Amino acid sequence: MEHRWTIAAIQMRVSPHKEENLIQAEAAIAEAARQGADIVCLPELFLGPYFCQVEDHAWFDLAEPIPGPSEARLAQAARNHRVVVIGSLFEKRLPGIYHNTVTVHDRDGRLLGIYRKMHIPDDPLYLEKFYFTPGDTGFRVFRTGPAVVGPLICWDQWFPEAARLTALQGAEILFYPTAIGWHPKEKALWGTAQHDAWETVMRGHAITNGVYLCAVNRVGIEVLSGDGLEFWGGSFICDPFGRILRKASHEREEILLAECDRRLLEEVRRHWPFLRDRRIDAYADLTRRAIDPSPSANHGCSPS
Amino acid sequence: MEHRWTIAAIQMRVSPHKEENLIQAEAAIAEAARQGADIVCLPELFLGPYFCQVEDHAWFDLAEPIPGPSEARLAQAARNHRVVVIGSLFEKRLPGIYHNTVTVHDRDGRLLGIYRKMHIPDDPLYLEKFYFTPGDTGFRVFRTGPAVVGPLICWDQWFPEAARLTALQGAEILFYPTAIGWHPKEKALWGTAQHDAWETVMRGHAITNGVYLCAVNRVGIEVLSGDGLEFWGGSFICDPFGRILRKASHEREEILLAECDRRLLEEVRRHWPFLRDRRIDAYADLTRRAIDPSPSANHGCSPS
């Protein structure tokens, strides 16, 4: 492995037509590679509109097996351009079992593996629990040619546990293919705070874990229900100190490139050695849903 | 409990004299109460200089038992002004066992309990592992009159596990008494990024857990070794959306007040229900130091 590698985030608008989106993604992968990218990441479910705005059984027709036809196209793009490709597909695993799944292809086109979204949201216009069976892959890393990558997906970004478990396996960079946007009616009141919270939380993961991080969102307004969603773009790449290296606009399609350096990751972790000091003897209750008050006393001790 | 409560962060400079610092803290508690505070939080180890710049056995003389004389003064201040007081003391538990400890006194002056710093740093000028035995209290909350508070201490702020385990017990607000500053020689190159990372990580804890958060730092330059440390102030209070409500300067003593509202906490968690979706079935490895690659395969699956 070299000390440095270049990553590219493909911030794109999607059309209603799968083949159009696939062609666009292939072109973006080619262009990113031409500009020097070693690893390219696409947005969440880039092959079509964000259908989770509605509960409609017909959308299951979009799903594909992995390996499968779209996966093969991503493999071909990786091989043709000698880049790692992190894709995001609606996976049909069995009739009745569908997943929101990331694919990781190495530079030779080989499918290194998949990650199935572990945290599934269900909120107005993000009705993912209807479509996606929660992932059973656990959190994973993949040793690609240029770097060890840890893929996570959208809603996962709100869970520090996911980032931590991926980093503890040696991830050098976390990738978050994403589809997040504003409800048009909420945008004026909450829009800035929502976007800022989204970015802040992920920068926090980069800092607490000492890793690079890349969030890749879509742009554009898609109306499948009500006023639809305005996807807020804002894809970004930050370093292990949480400093944003590159950041995309809220509305334009963009290819965002940034160079990462393994030596900076090493330096940051030497100076702020959080991983050294984790109190693993005291973390067992993280596997509990909530920690109810003990029946005795006042939830504190009385050290008298 | 009322829906709303007001908290105060006492950003202060310390003198070499314990009694002076105690008198100053008592005056600040009185003033904060006069301005309407229900809960007042002091900076980490506010009774003296940040002695962890050096390893000198004489500093152990500063430590006190809890309950003990300084604890009694904090109790008295709480009772006199009818405010919850979150203090920070160098605790002598037994000869050879010292802790970096938070005290929580309710408005009637009763000591609800203590929290002993769980994550202990050891870096140049922050030589805490020499002085402080790692805490054995675990993470805790205290049901005070106005609100459920979760005290954590300085280095804890870099560990999302600490914030999570405190929030899962019902904390409505996390308090972080802190003593953090710049190495004067690093400030030009790293200062902005260090301060920004510090603030970002804690805002991230507020967001991922849907809690209020209050960080209380000291100010001033203290030289016990080399060029000493320039404590960077910047105490702040943010809401469960990570929005900063109040923020102090980098160099002045200040009493920072902010009103918190339990209804906002409820609203934020209803709209972004992260706690609902935690994958507690997949978090067991958070108790591991690192997750080494399995001997088989390529760290991913090969779903062929």
Coordinates of C-alpha atoms in Angstrom, one line a residue:
Chain A
M1 CA 0.0 0.0 0.0
E2 CA 1.1 3.6 -0.7
H3 CA 1.0 6.2 2.1
R4 CA -1.6 8.2 0.1
W5 CA -4.7 7.5 -1.8
T6 CA -7.3 9.6 -3.5
I7 CA -11.0 9.1 -2.9
A8 CA -13.9 10.5 -4.9
A9 CA -17.5 11.1 -3.9
I10 CA -20.1 11.1 -6.7
Q11 CA -22.8 13.5 -5.7
M12 CA -25.6 12.8 -8.3
R13 CA -29.1 13.4 -9.2
V14 CA -31.1 10.3 -10.2
S15 CA -33.6 9.8 -13.0
P16 CA -36.6 7.5 -12.9
H17 CA -34.7 5.1 -15.3
K18 CA -32.3 2.6 -13.9
E19 CA -30.2 2.3 -17.1
E20 CA -29.8 6.0 -17.3
N21 CA -28.6 6.1 -13.7
L22 CA -26.2 3.3 -14.3
I23 CA -24.7 4.9 -17.4
Q24 CA -24.3 8.2 -15.5
A25 CA -22.6 6.3 -12.6
E26 CA -20.3 4.6 -15.0
A27 CA -19.4 7.9 -16.6
A28 CA -18.7 9.5 -13.2
I29 CA -16.5 6.5 -12.2
A30 CA -14.5 6.9 -15.4
E31 CA -14.2 10.7 -14.9
A32 CA -13.2 10.3 -11.2
A33 CA -10.5 7.7 -12.2
R34 CA -9.3 10.1 -14.9
Q35 CA -8.8 12.8 -12.2
G36 CA -6.8 10.4 -10.1
A37 CA -9.3 8.7 -7.8
D38 CA -8.2 5.3 -6.3
I39 CA -11.6 4.7 -4.6
V40 CA -15.0 6.0 -5.8
C41 CA -18.2 6.0 -3.8
L42 CA -21.7 6.3 -5.2
P43 CA -24.8 7.6 -3.3
E44 CA -27.2 5.3 -1.6
L45 CA -29.6 3.5 -3.9
F46 CA -28.4 5.5 -6.9
L47 CA -30.2 3.3 -9.4
G48 CA -33.5 5.0 -8.9
P49 CA -35.7 7.5 -7.1
Y50 CA -35.8 7.3 -3.3
F51 CA -38.9 5.1 -3.3
C52 CA -39.1 4.8 0.5
Q53 CA -41.2 8.0 0.4
V54 CA -44.2 5.6 -0.1
E55 CA -45.1 2.0 0.8
D56 CA -45.7 0.4 -2.5
H57 CA -45.1 -3.3 -3.1
A58 CA -44.3 -2.6 -6.8
W59 CA -41.0 -1.1 -5.9
F60 CA -39.6 -4.5 -4.9
D61 CA -39.3 -5.1 -8.6
L62 CA -36.3 -2.8 -8.6
A63 CA -34.3 -5.2 -6.3
E64 CA -31.6 -7.4 -7.7
P65 CA -29.5 -10.3 -6.5
I66 CA -25.9 -9.7 -5.6
P67 CA -24.0 -10.9 -7.6
G68 CA -26.3 -9.7 -10.3
P69 CA -26.6 -7.5 -13.4
S70 CA -26.0 -4.1 -11.8
E71 CA -23.3 -5.5 -9.6
A72 CA -21.6 -6.9 -12.7
R73 CA -21.7 -3.4 -14.3
L74 CA -20.0 -1.9 -11.2
A75 CA -17.4 -4.7 -11.3
Q76 CA -16.8 -3.9 -15.0
A77 CA -16.4 -0.2 -14.2
A78 CA -13.9 -1.0 -11.4
R79 CA -11.9 -3.2 -13.7
N80 CA -12.0 -0.9 -16.7
H81 CA -10.8 2.1 -14.7
R82 CA -8.6 0.4 -12.1
V83 CA -10.5 1.9 -9.2
V84 CA -12.2 0.6 -6.1
V85 CA -15.9 1.1 -6.5
I86 CA -18.3 1.4 -3.5
G87 CA -21.8 0.9 -4.8
S88 CA -25.2 0.8 -3.2
L89 CA -27.9 -1.5 -4.4
F90 CA -31.4 -2.7 -3.4
E91 CA -30.6 -6.3 -2.9
K92 CA -33.0 -9.2 -3.4
R93 CA -31.7 -12.0 -1.2
L94 CA -34.7 -14.3 -1.2
P95 CA -38.4 -13.7 -1.9
G96 CA -39.5 -11.7 1.1
I97 CA -35.9 -10.7 2.2
Y98 CA -34.6 -7.5 0.7
H99 CA -31.7 -5.4 1.9
N100 CA -30.2 -2.0 1.5
T101 CA -26.7 -3.2 0.5
V102 CA -23.3 -1.8 -0.2
T103 CA -21.0 -3.6 -2.7
V104 CA -17.2 -3.2 -2.6
H105 CA -15.3 -4.0 -5.8
D106 CA -11.5 -3.9 -5.8
R107 CA -9.5 -2.4 -8.7
D108 CA -9.5 -5.7 -10.5
G109 CA -13.2 -5.9 -10.5
R110 CA -13.4 -8.6 -7.9
L111 CA -16.4 -8.3 -5.5
L112 CA -14.6 -8.2 -2.1
G113 CA -17.9 -8.4 -0.3
I114 CA -21.1 -6.6 0.8
Y115 CA -22.4 -4.7 3.8
R116 CA -26.1 -4.8 4.6
K117 CA -27.5 -1.7 6.3
M118 CA -27.8 -2.4 9.9
H119 CA -29.8 0.6 11.2
I120 CA -33.1 1.0 9.3
P121 CA -35.0 4.2 9.7
D122 CA -38.8 4.7 9.6
D123 CA -40.0 8.2 9.6
P124 CA -42.4 10.1 7.3
L125 CA -41.0 9.8 3.7
Y126 CA -38.2 7.5 4.9
L127 CA -40.3 4.3 5.3
E128 CA -37.4 2.0 5.1
K129 CA -38.6 -0.6 7.6
F130 CA -41.2 -1.6 5.0
Y131 CA -38.6 -2.4 2.4
F132 CA -35.4 -3.4 4.1
T133 CA -34.8 -6.4 6.4
P134 CA -32.2 -5.2 8.9
G135 CA -28.7 -6.2 7.9
D136 CA -27.1 -9.4 9.3
T137 CA -23.6 -8.8 8.0
G138 CA -22.6 -6.9 11.1
F139 CA -20.1 -4.1 10.6
R140 CA -17.2 -4.8 8.2
V141 CA -14.1 -3.6 6.6
F142 CA -12.6 -4.5 3.3
R143 CA -8.9 -4.5 2.5
T144 CA -8.8 -2.9 -0.9
G145 CA -5.7 -2.2 -2.9
P146 CA -5.3 1.4 -1.7
A147 CA -6.8 1.3 1.8
V148 CA -8.9 -0.5 4.3
V149 CA -12.4 0.8 3.8
G150 CA -15.4 0.6 6.1
P151 CA -18.8 1.1 4.4
L152 CA -21.8 2.2 6.3
I153 CA -25.1 3.5 5.0
C154 CA -27.1 6.7 5.7
W155 CA -29.1 6.1 9.0
D156 CA -26.0 4.3 10.3
Q157 CA -24.4 7.7 10.5
W158 CA -26.3 8.6 13.6
F159 CA -24.9 5.7 15.6
P160 CA -21.5 6.0 17.0
E161 CA -21.5 2.3 17.7
A162 CA -21.4 1.6 14.0
A163 CA -18.5 3.9 13.3
R164 CA -16.6 2.5 16.3
L165 CA -17.1 -1.2 15.5
T166 CA -15.9 -0.5 11.9
A167 CA -12.9 1.5 13.0
L168 CA -11.9 -1.2 15.6
Q169 CA -11.5 -3.6 12.7
G170 CA -8.9 -1.3 11.1
A171 CA -10.9 0.9 8.8
E172 CA -8.9 3.8 7.6
I173 CA -11.8 5.5 6.0
L174 CA -15.6 5.3 6.6
F175 CA -17.9 5.7 3.6
Y176 CA -21.5 6.6 4.0
P177 CA -23.6 6.4 0.8
T178 CA -26.6 8.5 1.8
A179 CA -30.0 9.7 0.7
I180 CA -31.0 12.5 3.0
G181 CA -33.0 15.6 2.4
W182 CA -35.3 18.2 3.7
H183 CA -39.1 18.0 3.9
P184 CA -39.8 21.2 2.0
K185 CA -42.2 22.4 4.7
E186 CA -39.6 21.9 7.4
K187 CA -36.7 23.4 5.6
A188 CA -37.1 27.0 6.6
L189 CA -37.4 26.2 10.3
W190 CA -35.2 23.2 10.7
G191 CA -33.2 22.9 7.5
T192 CA -30.0 24.5 8.6
A193 CA -29.9 22.7 12.0
Q194 CA -30.7 19.3 10.4
H195 CA -27.9 19.6 7.8
D196 CA -25.5 20.9 10.4
A197 CA -26.3 18.1 12.8
W198 CA -25.8 15.5 10.1
E199 CA -22.4 16.9 9.2
T200 CA -21.4 17.4 12.8
V201 CA -22.2 13.8 13.9
M202 CA -20.1 12.3 11.2
R203 CA -17.2 14.7 11.8
G204 CA -17.4 13.5 15.4
H205 CA -17.1 9.9 14.3
A206 CA -13.9 10.8 12.3
I207 CA -12.4 12.5 15.4
T208 CA -13.3 9.9 18.0
N209 CA -12.0 7.1 15.8
G210 CA -9.2 8.9 14.1
V211 CA -10.3 7.9 10.6
Y212 CA -11.0 9.6 7.3
L213 CA -14.7 9.9 6.5
C214 CA -16.6 10.4 3.2
A215 CA -20.4 11.0 3.1
V216 CA -22.0 10.8 -0.4
N217 CA -25.4 12.2 -0.9
R218 CA -27.7 12.8 -3.8
V219 CA -29.2 16.1 -4.9
G220 CA -32.5 17.1 -6.5
I221 CA -36.2 17.2 -5.6
E222 CA -38.0 13.9 -5.8
V223 CA -41.8 13.8 -5.3
L224 CA -43.3 10.4 -4.7
S225 CA -45.6 11.6 -1.9
G226 CA -46.8 15.0 -0.7
D227 CA -44.2 17.7 -1.3
G228 CA -41.5 15.1 -1.7
L229 CA -38.0 15.4 -0.5
E230 CA -35.3 17.9 -1.4
F231 CA -32.0 16.0 -1.2
W232 CA -29.5 18.3 0.4
G233 CA -26.3 17.2 -1.3
G234 CA -23.5 18.5 0.9
S235 CA -21.3 15.4 0.3
F236 CA -18.0 15.9 2.1
I237 CA -14.7 14.3 2.9
C238 CA -13.0 15.0 6.3
D239 CA -9.7 13.9 7.8
P240 CA -9.1 12.1 11.1
F241 CA -9.2 15.4 12.9
G242 CA -12.7 16.1 11.6
R243 CA -11.4 18.9 9.3
I244 CA -13.5 19.1 6.1
L245 CA -11.2 18.7 3.2
R246 CA -13.8 19.0 0.4
K247 CA -17.5 19.7 0.5
A248 CA -20.1 19.8 -2.2
S249 CA -23.0 22.2 -2.8
H250 CA -26.6 21.6 -1.8
E251 CA -27.9 21.4 -5.4
R252 CA -25.4 20.5 -8.0
E253 CA -24.0 17.2 -9.3
E254 CA -20.3 17.1 -8.4
I255 CA -17.3 14.8 -8.3
L256 CA -15.5 15.6 -5.0
L257 CA -11.9 14.4 -4.8
A258 CA -9.6 14.4 -1.8
E259 CA -6.2 12.9 -1.0
C260 CA -5.8 10.9 2.2
D261 CA -2.6 10.2 3.9
R262 CA -2.0 7.2 6.2
R263 CA 0.7 9.1 8.0
L264 CA -1.7 11.8 9.1
L265 CA -4.0 9.1 10.5
E266 CA -1.0 7.7 12.4
E267 CA 0.0 11.1 13.7
V268 CA -3.5 12.0 14.9
R269 CA -3.9 8.8 16.8
R270 CA -0.5 9.1 18.4
H271 CA -1.4 12.6 19.7
W272 CA -4.9 11.9 20.7
P273 CA -4.8 8.2 21.7
F274 CA -8.4 7.6 22.5
L275 CA -8.4 4.0 21.4
R276 CA -5.7 3.3 24.1
D277 CA -8.0 4.5 26.9
R278 CA -11.4 3.0 26.1
R279 CA -12.9 1.5 29.3
I280 CA -13.8 -1.8 27.8
D281 CA -14.5 -3.2 31.2
A282 CA -17.3 -0.7 31.6
Y283 CA -19.1 -0.9 28.3
A284 CA -21.1 -4.1 28.5
D285 CA -24.4 -2.2 29.0
L286 CA -24.1 -0.7 25.5
T287 CA -26.0 -3.9 24.4
R288 CA -29.0 -2.8 26.5
R289 CA -31.9 -0.9 25.0
A290 CA -32.1 1.4 28.0
I291 CA -30.7 1.2 31.5
D292 CA -33.5 1.4 34.0
P293 CA -33.0 2.8 37.4
S294 CA -32.1 0.2 40.0
P295 CA -34.9 -0.1 42.6
S296 CA -32.6 0.9 45.4
A297 CA -31.4 4.4 46.2
N298 CA -31.3 7.5 44.2
H299 CA -29.5 6.5 41.0
G300 CA -26.3 7.8 42.5
C301 CA -24.2 6.4 45.3
S302 CA -24.2 7.8 48.7
P303 CA -20.6 7.6 49.6
S304 CA -21.0 8.2 53.3
Chain B
M1 CA -40.3 18.7 37.8
E2 CA -40.9 21.8 35.7
H3 CA -40.6 21.7 32.0
R4 CA -37.8 24.1 32.0
W5 CA -34.6 24.6 34.0
T6 CA -31.7 27.0 33.8
I7 CA -28.1 25.9 33.9
A8 CA -25.0 27.9 34.5
A9 CA -21.4 27.1 33.5
I10 CA -18.7 28.8 35.6
Q11 CA -15.7 29.5 33.4
M12 CA -13.0 30.5 35.8
R13 CA -9.3 31.2 36.2
V14 CA -7.7 29.5 39.1
S15 CA -5.1 30.9 41.6
P16 CA -2.4 28.9 43.3
H17 CA -4.4 29.1 46.6
K18 CA -7.2 26.6 47.3
E19 CA -9.1 28.9 49.6
E20 CA -9.1 31.7 47.1
N21 CA -10.5 29.4 44.5
L22 CA -13.2 28.1 46.8
I23 CA -14.3 31.6 47.7
Q24 CA -14.4 32.5 44.0
A25 CA -16.5 29.5 43.2
E26 CA -18.9 30.2 46.1
A27 CA -19.3 33.8 44.8
A28 CA -19.9 32.5 41.3
I29 CA -22.5 30.0 42.5
A30 CA -24.3 32.8 44.4
E31 CA -24.2 35.0 41.3
A32 CA -25.4 32.3 39.0
A33 CA -28.3 31.6 41.4
R34 CA -29.1 35.3 41.5
Q35 CA -29.4 35.3 37.7
G36 CA -31.8 32.3 37.9
A37 CA -29.7 29.2 37.6
D38 CA -31.1 25.9 38.9
I39 CA -28.0 23.9 38.2
V40 CA -24.4 25.3 38.4
C41 CA -21.3 23.4 37.1
L42 CA -17.7 24.3 38.0
P43 CA -14.6 23.4 35.9
E44 CA -12.5 20.3 36.5
L45 CA -10.3 20.5 39.6
F46 CA -11.1 24.2 40.1
L47 CA -9.4 24.2 43.6
G48 CA -6.0 24.6 42.2
P49 CA -3.6 24.8 39.2
Y50 CA -3.7 21.9 36.8
F51 CA -0.9 20.0 38.5
C52 CA -0.9 17.2 36.0
Q53 CA 1.6 19.1 33.9
V54 CA 4.2 17.5 36.1
E55 CA 4.7 14.3 38.1
D56 CA 5.3 15.4 41.6
H57 CA 4.3 13.4 44.6
A58 CA 3.7 16.6 46.7
W59 CA 0.6 17.4 44.8
F60 CA -1.2 14.5 46.4
D61 CA -1.4 16.7 49.5
L62 CA -4.2 18.7 47.6
A63 CA -6.5 15.7 47.7
E64 CA -9.4 15.4 50.1
P65 CA -11.8 12.8 51.2
I66 CA -15.4 13.0 50.0
P67 CA -17.4 13.8 52.1
G68 CA -14.8 16.3 53.3
P69 CA -14.0 19.9 53.9
S70 CA -14.3 21.3 50.3
E71 CA -17.3 19.0 49.7
A72 CA -19.0 20.5 52.7
R73 CA -18.4 24.0 51.4
L74 CA -20.1 23.0 48.1
A75 CA -23.0 21.5 50.0
Q76 CA -23.3 24.8 51.9
A77 CA -23.3 26.8 48.7
A78 CA -26.0 24.6 47.2
R79 CA -28.2 24.9 50.3
N80 CA -27.6 28.6 50.7
H81 CA -28.6 29.4 47.1
R82 CA -31.0 26.6 46.5
V83 CA -29.1 25.4 43.4
V84 CA -27.8 22.1 42.3
V85 CA -24.0 22.2 42.4
I86 CA -21.8 20.0 40.2
G87 CA -18.3 20.2 41.6
S88 CA -15.0 18.6 40.7
L89 CA -12.5 17.5 43.4
F90 CA -9.3 15.7 43.7
E91 CA -10.5 12.8 45.9
K92 CA -8.4 10.9 48.4
R93 CA -10.1 7.6 48.9
L94 CA -7.4 5.6 50.6
P95 CA -3.7 6.1 50.9
G96 CA -2.5 5.3 47.3
I97 CA -6.0 5.6 45.8
Y98 CA -6.8 9.0 44.4
H99 CA -9.5 9.9 42.0
N100 CA -10.6 12.8 39.7
T101 CA -14.2 13.0 41.0
V102 CA -17.4 15.0 40.4
T103 CA -19.7 15.7 43.3
V104 CA -23.4 16.4 42.8
H105 CA -25.3 18.3 45.5
D106 CA -29.0 18.8 45.3
R107 CA -30.7 22.1 46.1
D108 CA -31.0 21.2 49.8
G109 CA -27.3 20.6 50.1
R110 CA -27.5 16.8 50.1
L111 CA -24.7 15.0 48.4
L112 CA -26.6 12.9 45.9
G113 CA -23.4 11.0 44.9
I114 CA -20.2 11.1 43.1
Y115 CA -18.8 10.1 39.7
R116 CA -15.2 9.1 39.4
K117 CA -13.5 9.9 36.0
M118 CA -13.5 6.7 34.0
H119 CA -11.2 7.7 31.1
I120 CA -7.8 8.9 32.3
P121 CA -5.5 10.6 29.8
D122 CA -1.7 10.6 29.7
D123 CA -0.1 12.9 27.3
P124 CA 2.6 15.5 27.6
L125 CA 1.4 18.1 30.3
Y126 CA -1.7 15.9 30.9
L127 CA 0.0 13.3 33.1
E128 CA -3.2 12.1 34.8
K129 CA -2.4 8.4 34.9
F130 CA 0.2 9.2 37.5
Y131 CA -2.3 10.8 39.8
F132 CA -5.7 9.3 39.2
T133 CA -6.8 5.7 39.7
P134 CA -9.4 5.0 36.9
G135 CA -12.9 5.4 38.2
D136 CA -14.9 2.4 39.4
T137 CA -18.3 4.2 39.7
G138 CA -19.2 3.4 36.1
F139 CA -21.3 6.0 34.3
R140 CA -24.1 7.5 36.4
V141 CA -27.1 9.9 36.5
F142 CA -28.5 11.8 39.4
R143 CA -32.1 12.8 39.8
T144 CA -31.8 16.4 41.0
G145 CA -34.7 18.6 41.7
P146 CA -34.7 20.3 38.3
A147 CA -33.5 17.6 36.0
V148 CA -31.7 14.3 35.6
V149 CA -28.0 15.1 35.2
G150 CA -25.2 13.0 33.9
P151 CA -21.7 14.1 35.0
L152 CA -18.7 13.2 33.0
I153 CA -15.2 14.6 33.1
C154 CA -12.9 16.1 30.4
W155 CA -11.2 13.2 28.6
D156 CA -14.5 11.3 28.8
Q157 CA -15.7 13.7 26.2
W158 CA -13.8 11.9 23.5
F159 CA -15.6 8.6 24.2
P160 CA -19.1 8.2 22.7
E161 CA -19.5 5.2 24.9
A162 CA -19.5 7.4 28.0
A163 CA -22.2 9.7 26.7
R164 CA -24.3 6.9 25.5
L165 CA -24.2 4.9 28.7
T166 CA -25.1 8.0 30.6
A167 CA -27.9 8.9 28.3
L168 CA -29.4 5.4 28.4
Q169 CA -29.9 5.9 32.1
G170 CA -32.1 8.9 31.4
A171 CA -29.7 11.8 31.6
E172 CA -31.4 14.9 30.3
I173 CA -28.2 16.9 30.3
L174 CA -24.5 15.9 30.2
F175 CA -22.1 18.0 32.2
Y176 CA -18.3 17.9 31.4
P177 CA -16.1 19.8 33.9
T178 CA -13.0 20.2 31.9
A179 CA -9.4 21.4 32.0
I180 CA -8.1 21.6 28.4
G181 CA -5.8 24.0 26.7
W182 CA -3.2 24.6 24.1
H183 CA 0.4 23.8 24.2
P184 CA 1.7 27.3 23.3
K185 CA 4.0 25.9 20.7
E186 CA 1.2 23.9 19.0
K187 CA -1.4 26.7 19.1
A188 CA -0.6 28.3 15.8
L189 CA -0.6 25.1 13.7
W190 CA -3.1 23.0 15.5
G191 CA -5.0 25.3 17.9
T192 CA -8.1 26.0 15.8
A193 CA -8.5 22.4 14.8
Q194 CA -8.1 21.1 18.3
H195 CA -10.7 23.4 19.8
D196 CA -13.1 22.8 16.9
A197 CA -12.7 19.0 17.3
W198 CA -13.4 19.3 21.0
E199 CA -16.6 21.2 20.5
T200 CA -17.7 19.1 17.5
V201 CA -17.3 15.8 19.3
M202 CA -19.5 16.9 22.2
R203 CA -22.1 18.5 20.0
G204 CA -22.1 15.1 18.3
H205 CA -22.9 13.4 21.7
A206 CA -25.8 15.8 22.2
I207 CA -27.2 14.9 18.8
T208 CA -26.8 11.2 18.8
N209 CA -28.3 10.9 22.3
G210 CA -30.9 13.7 22.1
V211 CA -29.6 15.5 25.3
Y212 CA -28.6 18.9 26.4
L213 CA -24.9 19.2 27.0
C214 CA -22.7 21.7 29.0
A215 CA -18.9 21.8 28.8
V216 CA -17.2 23.9 31.5
N217 CA -13.5 24.8 31.0
R218 CA -11.0 27.0 32.8
V219 CA -9.1 29.9 31.3
G220 CA -5.7 31.4 31.8
I221 CA -2.1 30.3 31.3
E222 CA -0.6 28.0 33.9
V223 CA 3.1 27.2 33.7
L224 CA 4.2 24.3 35.8
S225 CA 6.4 22.8 33.2
G226 CA 8.0 24.1 30.0
D227 CA 5.8 26.7 28.3
G228 CA 2.8 25.5 30.3
L229 CA -0.8 25.3 29.1
E230 CA -3.1 28.0 27.8
F231 CA -6.5 26.8 28.9
W232 CA -8.9 27.6 26.0
G233 CA -12.1 28.4 27.8
G234 CA -14.8 28.1 25.1
S235 CA -17.3 26.7 27.7
F236 CA -20.6 26.1 25.9
I237 CA -24.1 24.8 26.3
C238 CA -25.9 23.1 23.4
D239 CA -29.4 21.7 22.9
P240 CA -30.4 18.1 21.9
F241 CA -30.0 19.1 18.3
G242 CA -26.4 20.1 18.8
R243 CA -27.2 23.8 18.4
I244 CA -25.0 26.0 20.6
L245 CA -27.1 28.1 22.9
R246 CA -24.4 29.9 24.7
K247 CA -20.6 30.0 24.3
A248 CA -17.9 31.7 26.3
S249 CA -14.7 33.4 25.1
H250 CA -11.3 31.9 25.0
E251 CA -9.8 34.0 27.7
R252 CA -12.3 35.7 30.1
E253 CA -14.0 34.4 33.2
E254 CA -17.7 34.1 32.5
I255 CA -20.9 32.8 33.9
L256 CA -22.8 31.3 31.0
L257 CA -26.5 30.7 31.5
A258 CA -29.0 28.9 29.3
E259 CA -32.5 27.7 29.7
C260 CA -33.3 24.0 28.8
D261 CA -36.7 22.7 28.0
R262 CA -37.7 19.1 28.5
R263 CA -40.3 19.4 25.8
L264 CA -37.7 20.2 23.1
L265 CA -35.8 17.1 24.2
E266 CA -39.0 15.1 23.7
E267 CA -39.6 16.6 20.4
V268 CA -36.1 16.1 19.0
R269 CA -36.2 12.4 20.0
R270 CA -39.6 11.9 18.5
H271 CA -38.4 13.3 15.2
W272 CA -35.0 11.6 15.1
P273 CA -35.6 8.4 17.1
F274 CA -32.1 7.0 17.1
L275 CA -32.5 5.3 20.4
R276 CA -35.4 3.2 18.9
D277 CA -33.1 1.8 16.2
R278 CA -29.9 0.9 18.0
R279 CA -28.8 -2.6 16.9
I280 CA -28.1 -3.9 20.4
D281 CA -27.8 -7.4 19.0
A282 CA -24.7 -6.3 17.1
Y283 CA -22.8 -4.2 19.6
A284 CA -21.2 -6.9 21.8
D285 CA -17.7 -6.3 20.3
L286 CA -17.7 -2.8 21.7
T287 CA -16.2 -4.4 24.8
R288 CA -13.1 -5.5 22.8
R289 CA -9.9 -3.5 22.6
A290 CA -9.7 -4.0 18.8
I291 CA -11.3 -6.5 16.5
D292 CA -8.5 -8.4 14.8
P293 CA -9.0 -9.8 11.3
S294 CA -10.3 -13.4 11.3
P295 CA -7.7 -15.7 9.9
S296 CA -10.0 -16.8 7.0
A297 CA -10.9 -14.9 3.9
N298 CA -10.5 -11.2 3.2
H299 CA -12.3 -9.4 6.0
G300 CA -15.4 -9.3 3.9
C301 CA -17.8 -12.0 2.8
S302 CA -17.8 -13.4 -0.6
P303 CA -21.5 -13.7 -1.3
S304 CA -21.2 -16.0 -4.3

